[in-house]
Short mmCIF file of C-alpha atoms in Angstrom, two decimals:
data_model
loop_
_atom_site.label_atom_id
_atom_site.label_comp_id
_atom_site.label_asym_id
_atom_site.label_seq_id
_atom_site.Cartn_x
_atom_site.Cartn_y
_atom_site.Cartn_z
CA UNK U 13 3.24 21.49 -15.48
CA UNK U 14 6.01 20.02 -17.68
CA UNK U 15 8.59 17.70 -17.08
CA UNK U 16 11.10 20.27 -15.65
CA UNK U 17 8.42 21.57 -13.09
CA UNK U 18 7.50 18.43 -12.00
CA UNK U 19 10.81 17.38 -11.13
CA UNK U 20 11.64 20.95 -9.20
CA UNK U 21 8.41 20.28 -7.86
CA UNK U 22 9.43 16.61 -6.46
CA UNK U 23 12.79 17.45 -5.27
CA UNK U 24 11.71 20.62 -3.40
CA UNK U 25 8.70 18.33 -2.03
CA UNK U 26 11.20 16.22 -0.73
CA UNK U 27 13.49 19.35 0.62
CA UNK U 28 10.88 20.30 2.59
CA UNK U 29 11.50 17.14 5.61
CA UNK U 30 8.13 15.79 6.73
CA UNK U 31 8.65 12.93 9.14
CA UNK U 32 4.93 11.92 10.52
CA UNK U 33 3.20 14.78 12.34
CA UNK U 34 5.50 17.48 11.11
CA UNK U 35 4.47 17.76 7.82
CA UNK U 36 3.01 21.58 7.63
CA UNK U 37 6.20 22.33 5.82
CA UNK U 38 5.88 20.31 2.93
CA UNK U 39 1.94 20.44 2.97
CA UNK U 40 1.97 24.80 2.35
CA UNK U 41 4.99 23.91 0.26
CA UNK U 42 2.94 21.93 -2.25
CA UNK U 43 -0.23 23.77 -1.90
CA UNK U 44 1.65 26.52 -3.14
CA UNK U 45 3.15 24.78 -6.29
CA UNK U 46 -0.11 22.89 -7.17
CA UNK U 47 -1.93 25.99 -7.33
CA UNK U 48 0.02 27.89 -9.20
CA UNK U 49 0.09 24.48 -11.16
CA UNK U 50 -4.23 25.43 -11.89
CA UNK U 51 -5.39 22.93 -8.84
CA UNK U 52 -7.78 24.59 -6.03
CA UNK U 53 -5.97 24.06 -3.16
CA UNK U 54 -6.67 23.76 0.66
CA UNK U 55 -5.55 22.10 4.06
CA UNK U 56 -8.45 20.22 5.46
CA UNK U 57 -8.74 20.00 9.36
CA UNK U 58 -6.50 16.77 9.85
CA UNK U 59 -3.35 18.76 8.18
CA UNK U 60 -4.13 17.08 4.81
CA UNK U 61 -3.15 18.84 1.82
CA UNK U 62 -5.85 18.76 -0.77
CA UNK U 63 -5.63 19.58 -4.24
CA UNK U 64 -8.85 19.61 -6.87
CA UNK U 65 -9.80 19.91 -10.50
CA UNK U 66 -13.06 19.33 -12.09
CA UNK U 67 -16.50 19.97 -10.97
CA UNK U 68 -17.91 16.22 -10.41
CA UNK U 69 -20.72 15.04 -9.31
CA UNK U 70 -18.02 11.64 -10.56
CA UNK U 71 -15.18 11.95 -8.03
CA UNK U 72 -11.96 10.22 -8.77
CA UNK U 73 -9.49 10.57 -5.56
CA UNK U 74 -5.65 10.41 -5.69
CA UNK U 75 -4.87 9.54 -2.16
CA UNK U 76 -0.84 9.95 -1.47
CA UNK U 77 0.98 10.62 1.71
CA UNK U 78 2.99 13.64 2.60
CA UNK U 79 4.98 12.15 5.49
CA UNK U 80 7.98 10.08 5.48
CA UNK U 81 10.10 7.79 7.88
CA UNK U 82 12.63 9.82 9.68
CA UNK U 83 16.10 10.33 8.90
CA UNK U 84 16.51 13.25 6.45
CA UNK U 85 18.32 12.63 2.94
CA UNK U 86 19.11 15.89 1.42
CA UNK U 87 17.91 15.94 -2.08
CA UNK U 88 20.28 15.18 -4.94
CA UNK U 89 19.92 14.94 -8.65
CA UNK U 90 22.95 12.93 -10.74
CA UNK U 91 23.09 10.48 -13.38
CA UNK U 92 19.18 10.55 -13.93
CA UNK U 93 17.91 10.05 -10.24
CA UNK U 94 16.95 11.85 -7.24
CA UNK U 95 18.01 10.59 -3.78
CA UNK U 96 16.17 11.75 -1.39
CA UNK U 97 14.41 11.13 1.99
CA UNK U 98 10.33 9.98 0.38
CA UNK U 99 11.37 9.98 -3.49
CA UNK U 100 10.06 6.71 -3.50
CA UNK U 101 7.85 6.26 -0.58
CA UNK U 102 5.74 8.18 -0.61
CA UNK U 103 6.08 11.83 -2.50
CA UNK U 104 7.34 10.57 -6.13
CA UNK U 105 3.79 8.84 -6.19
CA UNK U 106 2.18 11.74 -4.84
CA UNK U 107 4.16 14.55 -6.80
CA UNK U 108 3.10 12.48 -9.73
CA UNK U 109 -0.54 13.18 -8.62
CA UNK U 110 -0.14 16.78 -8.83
CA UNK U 111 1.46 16.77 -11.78
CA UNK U 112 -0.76 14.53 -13.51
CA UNK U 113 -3.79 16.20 -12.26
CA UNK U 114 -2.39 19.80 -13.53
CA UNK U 115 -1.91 18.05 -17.13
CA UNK U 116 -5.23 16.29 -17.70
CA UNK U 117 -7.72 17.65 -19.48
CA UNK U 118 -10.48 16.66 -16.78
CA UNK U 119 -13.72 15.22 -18.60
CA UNK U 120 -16.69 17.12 -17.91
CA UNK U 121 -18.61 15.72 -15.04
CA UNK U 122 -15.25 14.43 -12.76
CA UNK U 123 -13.77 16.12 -10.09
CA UNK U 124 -10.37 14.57 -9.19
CA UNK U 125 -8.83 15.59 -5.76
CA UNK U 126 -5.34 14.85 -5.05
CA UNK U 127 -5.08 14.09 -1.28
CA UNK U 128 -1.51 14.13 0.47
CA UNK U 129 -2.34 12.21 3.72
CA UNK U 130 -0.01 13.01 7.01
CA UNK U 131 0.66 10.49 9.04
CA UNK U 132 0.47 7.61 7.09
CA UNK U 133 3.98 6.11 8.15
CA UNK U 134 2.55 6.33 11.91
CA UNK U 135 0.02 3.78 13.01
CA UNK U 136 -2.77 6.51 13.55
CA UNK U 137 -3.19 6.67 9.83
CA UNK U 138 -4.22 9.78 11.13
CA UNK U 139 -4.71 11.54 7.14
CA UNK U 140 -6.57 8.44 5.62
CA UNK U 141 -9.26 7.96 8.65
CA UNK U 142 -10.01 11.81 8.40
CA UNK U 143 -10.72 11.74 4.71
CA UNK U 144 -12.53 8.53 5.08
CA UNK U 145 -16.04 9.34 5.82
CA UNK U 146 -15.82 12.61 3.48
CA UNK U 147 -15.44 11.44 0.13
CA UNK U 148 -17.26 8.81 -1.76
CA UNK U 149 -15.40 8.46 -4.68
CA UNK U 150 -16.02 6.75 -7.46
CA UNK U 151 -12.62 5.53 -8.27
CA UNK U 152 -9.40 6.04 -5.99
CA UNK U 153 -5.59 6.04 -6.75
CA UNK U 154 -3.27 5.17 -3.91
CA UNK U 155 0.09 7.06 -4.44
CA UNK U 156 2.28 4.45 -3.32
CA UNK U 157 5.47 2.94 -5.41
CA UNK U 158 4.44 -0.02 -7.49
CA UNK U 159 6.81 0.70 -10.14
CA UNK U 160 6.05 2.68 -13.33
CA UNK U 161 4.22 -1.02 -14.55
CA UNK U 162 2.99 -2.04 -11.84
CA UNK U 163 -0.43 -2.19 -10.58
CA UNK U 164 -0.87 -3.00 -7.10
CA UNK U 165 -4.31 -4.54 -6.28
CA UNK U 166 -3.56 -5.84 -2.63
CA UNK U 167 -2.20 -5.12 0.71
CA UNK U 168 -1.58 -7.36 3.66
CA UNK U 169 -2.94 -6.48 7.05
CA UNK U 170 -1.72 -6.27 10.37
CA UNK U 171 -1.86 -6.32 14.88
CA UNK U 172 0.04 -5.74 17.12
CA UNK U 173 1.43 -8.34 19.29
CA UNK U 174 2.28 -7.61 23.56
CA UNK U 175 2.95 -9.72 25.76
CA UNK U 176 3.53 -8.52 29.60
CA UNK U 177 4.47 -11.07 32.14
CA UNK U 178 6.10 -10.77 35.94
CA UNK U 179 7.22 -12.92 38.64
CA UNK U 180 8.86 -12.58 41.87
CA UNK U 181 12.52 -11.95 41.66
CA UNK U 182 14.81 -15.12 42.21
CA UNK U 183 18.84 -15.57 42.08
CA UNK U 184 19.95 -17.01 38.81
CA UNK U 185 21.05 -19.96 40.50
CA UNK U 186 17.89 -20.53 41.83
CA UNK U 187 15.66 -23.49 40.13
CA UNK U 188 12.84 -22.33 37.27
CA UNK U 189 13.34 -20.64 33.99
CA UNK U 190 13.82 -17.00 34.31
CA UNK U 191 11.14 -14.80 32.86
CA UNK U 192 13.09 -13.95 30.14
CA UNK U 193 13.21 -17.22 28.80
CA UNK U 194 9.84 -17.78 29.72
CA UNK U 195 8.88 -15.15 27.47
CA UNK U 196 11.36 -16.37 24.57
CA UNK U 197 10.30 -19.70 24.58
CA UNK U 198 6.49 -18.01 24.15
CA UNK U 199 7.53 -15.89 20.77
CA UNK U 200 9.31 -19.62 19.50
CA UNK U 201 5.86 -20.86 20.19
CA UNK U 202 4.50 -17.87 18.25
CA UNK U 203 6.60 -18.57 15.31
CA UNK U 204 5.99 -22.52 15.13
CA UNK U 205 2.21 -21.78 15.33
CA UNK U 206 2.57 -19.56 12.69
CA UNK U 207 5.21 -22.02 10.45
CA UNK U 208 2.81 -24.41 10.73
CA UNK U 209 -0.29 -22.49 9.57
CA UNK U 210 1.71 -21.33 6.68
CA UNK U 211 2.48 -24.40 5.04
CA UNK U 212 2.10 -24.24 1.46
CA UNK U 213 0.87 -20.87 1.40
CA UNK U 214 1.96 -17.82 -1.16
CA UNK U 215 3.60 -15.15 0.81
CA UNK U 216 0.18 -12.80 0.46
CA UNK U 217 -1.68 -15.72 2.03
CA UNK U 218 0.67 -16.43 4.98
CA UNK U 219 0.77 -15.26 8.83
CA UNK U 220 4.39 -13.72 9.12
CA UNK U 221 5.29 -12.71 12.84
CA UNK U 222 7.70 -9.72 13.26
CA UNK U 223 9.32 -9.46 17.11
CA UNK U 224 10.21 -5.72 17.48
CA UNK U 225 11.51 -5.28 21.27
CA UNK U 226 11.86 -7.42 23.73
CA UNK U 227 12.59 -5.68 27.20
CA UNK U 228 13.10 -7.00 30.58
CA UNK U 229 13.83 -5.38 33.70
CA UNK U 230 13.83 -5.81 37.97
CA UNK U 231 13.61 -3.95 40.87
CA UNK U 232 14.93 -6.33 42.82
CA UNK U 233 11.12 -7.95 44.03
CA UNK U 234 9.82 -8.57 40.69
CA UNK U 235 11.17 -9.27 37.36
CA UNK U 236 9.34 -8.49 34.04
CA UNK U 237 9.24 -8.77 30.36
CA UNK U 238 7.84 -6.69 27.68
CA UNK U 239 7.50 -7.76 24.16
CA UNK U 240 6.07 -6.01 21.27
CA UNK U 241 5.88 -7.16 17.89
CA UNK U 242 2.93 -7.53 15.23
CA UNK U 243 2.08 -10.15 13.04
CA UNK U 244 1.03 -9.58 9.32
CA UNK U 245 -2.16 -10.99 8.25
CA UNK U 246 -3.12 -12.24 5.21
CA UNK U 247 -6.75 -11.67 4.04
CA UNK U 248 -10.00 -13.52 6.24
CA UNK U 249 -7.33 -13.34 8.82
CA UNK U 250 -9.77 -14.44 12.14
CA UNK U 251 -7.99 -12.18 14.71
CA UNK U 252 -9.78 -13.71 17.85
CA UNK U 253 -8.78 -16.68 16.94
CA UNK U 254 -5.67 -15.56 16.90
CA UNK U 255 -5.79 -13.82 19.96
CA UNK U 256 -7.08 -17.03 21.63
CA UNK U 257 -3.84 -19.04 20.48
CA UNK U 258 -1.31 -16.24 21.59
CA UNK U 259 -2.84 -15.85 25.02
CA UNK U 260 -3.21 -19.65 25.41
CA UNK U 261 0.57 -19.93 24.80
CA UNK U 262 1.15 -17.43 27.66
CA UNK U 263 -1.43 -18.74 30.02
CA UNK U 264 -0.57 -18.64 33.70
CA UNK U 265 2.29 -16.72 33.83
CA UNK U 266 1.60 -13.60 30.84
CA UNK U 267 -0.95 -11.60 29.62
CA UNK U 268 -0.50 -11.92 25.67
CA UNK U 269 -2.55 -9.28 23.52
CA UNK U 270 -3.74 -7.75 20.23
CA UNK U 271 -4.49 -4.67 19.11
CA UNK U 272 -4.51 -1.86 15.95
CA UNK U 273 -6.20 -4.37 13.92
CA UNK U 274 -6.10 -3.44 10.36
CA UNK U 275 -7.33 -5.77 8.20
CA UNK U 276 -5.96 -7.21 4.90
CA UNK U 277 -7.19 -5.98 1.67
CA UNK U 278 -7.28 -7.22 -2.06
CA UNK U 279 -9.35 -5.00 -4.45
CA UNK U 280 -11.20 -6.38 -7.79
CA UNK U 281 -9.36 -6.14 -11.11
CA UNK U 282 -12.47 -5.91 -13.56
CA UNK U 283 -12.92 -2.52 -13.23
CA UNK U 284 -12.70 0.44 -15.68
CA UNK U 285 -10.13 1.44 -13.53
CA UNK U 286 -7.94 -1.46 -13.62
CA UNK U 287 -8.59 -1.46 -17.70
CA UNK U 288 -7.70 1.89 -17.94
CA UNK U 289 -4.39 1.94 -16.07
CA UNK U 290 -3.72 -1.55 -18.32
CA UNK U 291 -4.17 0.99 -21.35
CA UNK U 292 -2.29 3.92 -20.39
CA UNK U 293 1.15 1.13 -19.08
CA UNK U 294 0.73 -0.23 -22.99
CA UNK U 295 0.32 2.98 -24.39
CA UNK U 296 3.87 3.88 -22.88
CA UNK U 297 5.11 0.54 -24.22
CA UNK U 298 5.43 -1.26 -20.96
CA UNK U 299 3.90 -4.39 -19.85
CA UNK U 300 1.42 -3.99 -17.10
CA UNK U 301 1.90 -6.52 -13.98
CA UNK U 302 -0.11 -7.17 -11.37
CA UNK U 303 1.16 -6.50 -7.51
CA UNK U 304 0.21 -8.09 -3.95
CA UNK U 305 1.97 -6.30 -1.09
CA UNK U 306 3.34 -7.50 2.29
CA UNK U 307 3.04 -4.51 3.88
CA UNK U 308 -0.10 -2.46 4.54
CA UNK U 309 -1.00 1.40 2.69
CA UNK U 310 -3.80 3.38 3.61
CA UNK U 311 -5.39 1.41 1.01
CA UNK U 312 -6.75 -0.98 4.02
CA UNK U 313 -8.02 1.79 5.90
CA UNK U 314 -10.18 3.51 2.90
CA UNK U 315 -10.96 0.89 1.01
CA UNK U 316 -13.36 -1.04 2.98
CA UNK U 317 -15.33 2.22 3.67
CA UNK U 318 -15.12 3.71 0.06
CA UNK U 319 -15.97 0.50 -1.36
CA UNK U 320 -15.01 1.43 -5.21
CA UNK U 321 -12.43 0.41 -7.79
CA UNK U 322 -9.29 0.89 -6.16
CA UNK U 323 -5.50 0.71 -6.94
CA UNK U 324 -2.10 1.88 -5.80
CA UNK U 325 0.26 3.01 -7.99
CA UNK U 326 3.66 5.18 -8.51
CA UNK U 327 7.02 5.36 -9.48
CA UNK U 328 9.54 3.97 -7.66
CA UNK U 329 11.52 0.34 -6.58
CA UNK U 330 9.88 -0.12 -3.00
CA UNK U 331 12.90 -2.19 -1.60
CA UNK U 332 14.02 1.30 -0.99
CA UNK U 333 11.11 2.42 0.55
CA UNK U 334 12.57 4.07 4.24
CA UNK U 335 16.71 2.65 2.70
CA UNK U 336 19.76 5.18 3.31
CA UNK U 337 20.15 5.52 -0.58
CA UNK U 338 16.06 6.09 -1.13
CA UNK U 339 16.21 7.27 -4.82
CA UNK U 340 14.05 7.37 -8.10
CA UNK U 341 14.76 7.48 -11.37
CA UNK U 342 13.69 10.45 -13.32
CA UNK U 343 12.89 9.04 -16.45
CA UNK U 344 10.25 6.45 -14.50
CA UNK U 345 8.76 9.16 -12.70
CA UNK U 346 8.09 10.89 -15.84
CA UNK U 347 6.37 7.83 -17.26
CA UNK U 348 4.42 7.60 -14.17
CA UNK U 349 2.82 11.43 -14.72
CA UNK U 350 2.04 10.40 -17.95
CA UNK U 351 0.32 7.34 -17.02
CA UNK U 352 -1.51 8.89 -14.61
CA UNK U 353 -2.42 11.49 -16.93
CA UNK U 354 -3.54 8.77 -19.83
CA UNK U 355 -5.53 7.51 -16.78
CA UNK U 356 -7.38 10.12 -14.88
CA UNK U 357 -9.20 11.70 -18.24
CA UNK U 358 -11.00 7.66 -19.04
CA UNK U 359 -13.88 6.29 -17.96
CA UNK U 360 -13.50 5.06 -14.32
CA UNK U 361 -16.79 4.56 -12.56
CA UNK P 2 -16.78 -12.86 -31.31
CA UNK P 3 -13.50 -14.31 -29.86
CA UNK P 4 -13.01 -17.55 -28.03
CA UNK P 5 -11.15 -18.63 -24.85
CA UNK P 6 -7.59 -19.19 -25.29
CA UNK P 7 -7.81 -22.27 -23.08
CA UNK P 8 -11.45 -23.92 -24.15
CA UNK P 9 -12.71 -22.28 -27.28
CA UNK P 10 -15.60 -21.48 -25.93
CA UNK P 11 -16.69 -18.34 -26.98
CA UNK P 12 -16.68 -14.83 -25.01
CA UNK P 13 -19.32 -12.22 -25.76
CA UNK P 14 -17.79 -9.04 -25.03
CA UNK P 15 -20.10 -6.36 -23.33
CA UNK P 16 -20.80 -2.92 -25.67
CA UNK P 17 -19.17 -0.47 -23.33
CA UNK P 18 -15.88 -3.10 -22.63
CA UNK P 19 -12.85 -1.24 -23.33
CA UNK P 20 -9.18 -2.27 -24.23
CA UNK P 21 -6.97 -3.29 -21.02
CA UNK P 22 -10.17 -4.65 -19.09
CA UNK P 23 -9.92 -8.13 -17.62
CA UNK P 24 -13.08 -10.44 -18.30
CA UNK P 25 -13.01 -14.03 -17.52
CA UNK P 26 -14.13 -17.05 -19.76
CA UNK P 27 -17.90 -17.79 -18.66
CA UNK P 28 -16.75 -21.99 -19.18
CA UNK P 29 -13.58 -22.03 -17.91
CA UNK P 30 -13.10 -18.88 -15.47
CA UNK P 31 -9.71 -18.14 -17.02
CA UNK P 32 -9.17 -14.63 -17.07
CA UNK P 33 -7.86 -12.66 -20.07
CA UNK P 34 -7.16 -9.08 -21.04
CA UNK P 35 -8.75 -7.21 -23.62
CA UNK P 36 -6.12 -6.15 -25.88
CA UNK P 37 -8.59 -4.22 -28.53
CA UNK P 38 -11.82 -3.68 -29.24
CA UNK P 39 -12.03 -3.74 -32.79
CA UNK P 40 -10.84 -6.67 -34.00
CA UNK P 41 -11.69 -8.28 -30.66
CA UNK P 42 -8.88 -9.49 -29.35
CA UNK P 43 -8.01 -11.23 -26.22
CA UNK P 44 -4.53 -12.14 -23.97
CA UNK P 45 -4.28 -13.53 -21.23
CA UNK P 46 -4.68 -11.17 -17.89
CA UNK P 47 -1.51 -10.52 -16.30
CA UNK P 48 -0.14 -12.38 -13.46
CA UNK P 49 -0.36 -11.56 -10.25
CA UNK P 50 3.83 -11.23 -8.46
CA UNK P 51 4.29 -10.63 -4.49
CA UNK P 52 6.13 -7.65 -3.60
CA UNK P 53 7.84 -6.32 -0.58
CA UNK P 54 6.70 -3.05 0.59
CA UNK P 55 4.53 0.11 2.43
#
């Protein structure tokens, strides 16, 4: 695939809308480009598409997503860049793969598969947990925007945070706080319990709460509050613990919970694979940085279970992962194919 | 054999290490980057940044 083709092949992957649990579209679309790119290509039983080259018994697993936020961004090429809904999170990475994979010259005993995940932008991680107990690779790429130099070895990990409280209805002028401020004084709590855990601590090492909704409502006997949010957790994160001191907070009056644990997750940087990325950035005279993430990939969900060297990388600025003007520059999602290529035909395992 | 940038002690590289691997100092625990093979040269390991995102 050359460097024309793999651009067609990233803006039409990107034409083809795939918001999480609609992504048949764009999954035949690239099974059909891949293959005629020289990758045996299938659609396993989740929806995944899955792309291989190489015979193993070594396995070396490029794990990208296929599904994007919603909110389609028809795809546009000027002045060097593609805008598009996913050019940077998540199909630039995974285009990349393909790509990449297609141009290697795969050394004899390795198998790589290229895995585009669905539903990675839902909380189901719906792609990553079906993959997860059928490959045990021994090296995996996460196709997620680090920047063409980047190397990202960590991800933070998250809960959810509810809280549901009620009381009888009461007259605004009647004495007692309402339950709405009952249940905002509870998330201030939250966020001092959290400020104060946090002190001195890196970003990657702190709690951060994030409040998403906060609903109330009556039917004229009871009134009652709903609040959802999550907090991010750094690594060792001791969630019942945590649950303890939310639901403590809220004792007597609300019913605080957690759930959708997914832990944090830093991999280990002396690895073949970590040297050989390092190789393949200088050899495109960059310099390599390490990356820690706030968010989470479905690097937390496979790489506890596959337990090998693992990375993410891919092209892209992720401040504009899910943004109105999502765009990627060309010329840094070539470099990322080649890296990738310089990559996947060393020594990993 | 080359020495640690921050001790001098010296690092014995294993046979199969390649350039771009990250070794540490067995004295110190500083961590450095292989930058080739032969000559043996070391760097120190890149640093670690926070970044926003997934």
């Amino acid at each position: 695939m050359n460097d024309q083709d793999a651009i067609a092949l990233l803006r039409d992957l990107c034409g083809a809308y795939s918001p999480s649990g609609e992504e048949a579209e764009a999954v035949a679309l690239l099974a059909e480009r891949a293959a005629a790119a020289g990758l045996s290509t299938s659609i396993d039983g989740a929806g995944n598409f899955i792309g291989e080259r190489g015979n193993g018994p070594a396995t070396v697993v490029l794990l990208g997503h296929i599904d994007t936020v919603e909110g389609f961004i028809s795809p546009t090429i000027a002045d060097g860049r593609l805008q598009a809904r996913g050019a940077v999170d998540a199909k630039g990475p995974l285009a990349a793969f393909v790509a990449a994979t297609s141009r290697a010259v795969i050394p004899e005993g390795v198998k790589v598969v290229v895995i585009g995940a669905v539903e990675e932008e839902a909380a189901s991680s719906k792609g990553a947990r079906y993959v997860c107990n059928r490959y045990a690779p021994t090296a995996t790429i996460i196709g997620e925007p680090s920047g063409t130099s980047g190397i990202t070895l960590g991800y933070k990990g998250r809960v959810g945070l509810t809280l549901v409280a009620q009381q009888p209805h009461a007259h605004t002028a009647a004495e007692g706080r309402s339950i709405a401020a009952l249940a905002a004084a509870w998330w201030t709590r939250v966020e001092e319990y959290c400020d104060r855990r946090n002190h001195n601590h890196r970003t990657f090492d702190r709690l951060d709460p994030h409040l998403a909704e906060f609903h109330t409502s009556t039917d004229g006997f009871t009134d009652r509050v709903d609040v959802r949010g999550s907090l991010r957790l750094p690594p060792e994160a001791d969630v019942d613990e945590l649950h303890r001191r939310v639901a403590e907070l809220a004792a007597n009056w609300g019913d605080a919970s957690l759930s959708g644990h997914l832990p944090a997750f830093r991999s280990d940087r002396k690895t073949k694979l970590v040297g050989a990325m390092i190789r393949a950035i200088r050899e495109d005279s960059r310099e390599p940085t390490f990356k820690l993430k706030t968010g989470t990939s479905d690097m937390n969900v496979v790489g506890p279970v596959w337990q090998c060297p693992i990375v993410a990388y891919g092209p892209g600025d992720s401040r504009l992962d899910h943004a109105p003007d999502e765009h990627i520059v060309l010329d840094e999602y070539l470099a990322a194919v080649r890296v990738l290529t310089r990559t996947i035909v060393s020594r990993l395992g | 054999m080359p020495k640690c940038l921050e001790c001098d002690a010296e690092i014995t590289l294993k046979a199969d290490v390649e350039a771009g691997e990250i070794i540490d100092c067995p004295d110190c625990g500083t961590e450095f980057e292989v930058r080739s093979v032969d000559p043996p040269t070391l760097d120190h390991a890149p640093q670690e940044e926070e970044d926003w995102g997934e």
